[in-house]
Amino acid sequence: MKPESIIVGIAGALFGLLCGWMLGAQQAGIGTPAAAPVAQAAPAAAPGGAGAQGATAPALDLARVQALEKQAADQPRDADVRTQLGNLYFDSEKYAEAVKWYQASLTIAPRNPDVSTDLAVSYYYSNQVDQALAQFQKSLEVDPKHTKTWLNLGIVRAFGKQDLAGAGEAWQKVLELAPADSPEARAAKQALDGLKAAHPETGAPATGGGPAATTAAPKQGA
């Protein structure tokens, strides 16, 4: 079976589930996506598509943006306000602006794997797949056990690069790190099961989750 066909099969069975995890720090916690990213949103079938959720993006809260931009100008060393701006732009699917503000946040606080992962997802939605993959690696350099990064890395490898073996390795890593009953472990196991069913030579066996605690990705703002 061609890799493209496998991707279609995975997308059909698991796309909604996986998309719900394309998010990083933009969620208040592990579970239901926030207003959109990480899932904030459910990722589009391909970067640069109709949007992370495949539906009309929420309107950008211009008043909130203006207030935060003023705060950012007044507080040049405040990483959190820049993260909040990135979150607002991500939720509205304005990924180029999200990239700018996440980069600004990381310039001030570079060792934040949540923001780094949100930046990687924003790169992906901006059709910068290689940049996204490189940013995920930076997240893992900061926190090698950041399961949300591993899960998203697998999604981008699968949908952005058709690298099914690499996607399987990333999802298997989630199972090694996350508790078996965690949302990340469940998503990774279903992804691996779908991959293995479509292409047994590629899909890694889906074992139970490991003992390591899952890193919650707290939202970096309001």
PDB file of N, CA and C in Angstrom, residues 1 20 22 29-30 59 64 94 111 115 131 153 164 171 175 187 189 222:
ATOM      1  N   MET A   1       0.843  -1.199   0.000  1.00  0.00           N
ATOM      2  CA  MET A   1       0.000   0.000   0.000  1.00  0.00           C
ATOM      3  C   MET A   1       0.880   1.251   0.000  1.00  0.00           C
ATOM      4  N   GLY A  20      -7.422  16.817  17.547  1.00  0.00           N
ATOM      5  CA  GLY A  20      -7.731  17.379  18.846  1.00  0.00           C
ATOM      6  C   GLY A  20      -6.520  17.523  19.731  1.00  0.00           C
ATOM      7  N   MET A  22      -3.443  18.482  18.365  1.00  0.00           N
ATOM      8  CA  MET A  22      -2.471  19.362  17.758  1.00  0.00           C
ATOM      9  C   MET A  22      -2.457  20.657  18.533  1.00  0.00           C
ATOM     10  N   GLY A  29      -5.355  22.544  29.934  1.00  0.00           N
ATOM     11  CA  GLY A  29      -4.860  21.305  30.510  1.00  0.00           C
ATOM     12  C   GLY A  29      -5.081  20.186  29.541  1.00  0.00           C
ATOM     13  N   ILE A  30      -4.868  18.974  29.982  1.00  0.00           N
ATOM     14  CA  ILE A  30      -5.014  17.828  29.111  1.00  0.00           C
ATOM     15  C   ILE A  30      -6.478  17.443  29.081  1.00  0.00           C
ATOM     16  N   ALA A  59     -13.555  34.822  15.292  1.00  0.00           N
ATOM     17  CA  ALA A  59     -13.065  36.159  14.960  1.00  0.00           C
ATOM     18  C   ALA A  59     -11.999  36.588  15.957  1.00  0.00           C
ATOM     19  N   ARG A  64      -8.909  42.822  22.652  1.00  0.00           N
ATOM     20  CA  ARG A  64      -7.981  42.069  23.491  1.00  0.00           C
ATOM     21  C   ARG A  64      -6.572  42.133  22.922  1.00  0.00           C
ATOM     22  N   LYS A  94      -4.596  32.783  12.368  1.00  0.00           N
ATOM     23  CA  LYS A  94      -3.656  33.733  11.782  1.00  0.00           C
ATOM     24  C   LYS A  94      -2.264  33.281  12.215  1.00  0.00           C
ATOM     25  N   ARG A 111      13.238  28.359  27.393  1.00  0.00           N
ATOM     26  CA  ARG A 111      13.128  26.984  27.858  1.00  0.00           C
ATOM     27  C   ARG A 111      11.689  26.637  28.269  1.00  0.00           C
ATOM     28  N   VAL A 115       5.297  26.520  24.849  1.00  0.00           N
ATOM     29  CA  VAL A 115       5.284  27.568  23.829  1.00  0.00           C
ATOM     30  C   VAL A 115       6.054  27.114  22.594  1.00  0.00           C
ATOM     31  N   GLN A 131      10.359  23.471   9.358  1.00  0.00           N
ATOM     32  CA  GLN A 131      10.516  24.333  10.525  1.00  0.00           C
ATOM     33  C   GLN A 131       9.777  23.752  11.727  1.00  0.00           C
ATOM     34  N   LEU A 153       4.562  15.647  17.132  1.00  0.00           N
ATOM     35  CA  LEU A 153       5.638  15.292  16.213  1.00  0.00           C
ATOM     36  C   LEU A 153       5.212  14.134  15.323  1.00  0.00           C
ATOM     37  N   LEU A 164       5.759   7.456   7.895  1.00  0.00           N
ATOM     38  CA  LEU A 164       4.944   6.635   8.773  1.00  0.00           C
ATOM     39  C   LEU A 164       5.773   5.938   9.835  1.00  0.00           C
ATOM     40  N   TRP A 171       4.836   8.157  18.323  1.00  0.00           N
ATOM     41  CA  TRP A 171       3.667   7.741  19.094  1.00  0.00           C
ATOM     42  C   TRP A 171       4.022   6.641  20.095  1.00  0.00           C
ATOM     43  N   LEU A 175       3.629   6.344  24.428  1.00  0.00           N
ATOM     44  CA  LEU A 175       3.194   5.226  25.259  1.00  0.00           C
ATOM     45  C   LEU A 175       4.227   4.865  26.316  1.00  0.00           C
ATOM     46  N   ALA A 187      -4.649   8.521  22.592  1.00  0.00           N
ATOM     47  CA  ALA A 187      -4.558   8.996  21.212  1.00  0.00           C
ATOM     48  C   ALA A 187      -3.420   8.305  20.477  1.00  0.00           C
ATOM     49  N   LYS A 189      -2.050   5.390  21.134  1.00  0.00           N
ATOM     50  CA  LYS A 189      -2.347   3.971  20.930  1.00  0.00           C
ATOM     51  C   LYS A 189      -3.293   3.783  19.760  1.00  0.00           C
ATOM     52  N   ALA A 222      -4.589  33.861  29.958  1.00  0.00           N
ATOM     53  CA  ALA A 222      -5.933  33.868  30.497  1.00  0.00           C
ATOM     54  C   ALA A 222      -6.649  32.613  30.116  1.00  0.00           C
TER      55      ALA A 222
END
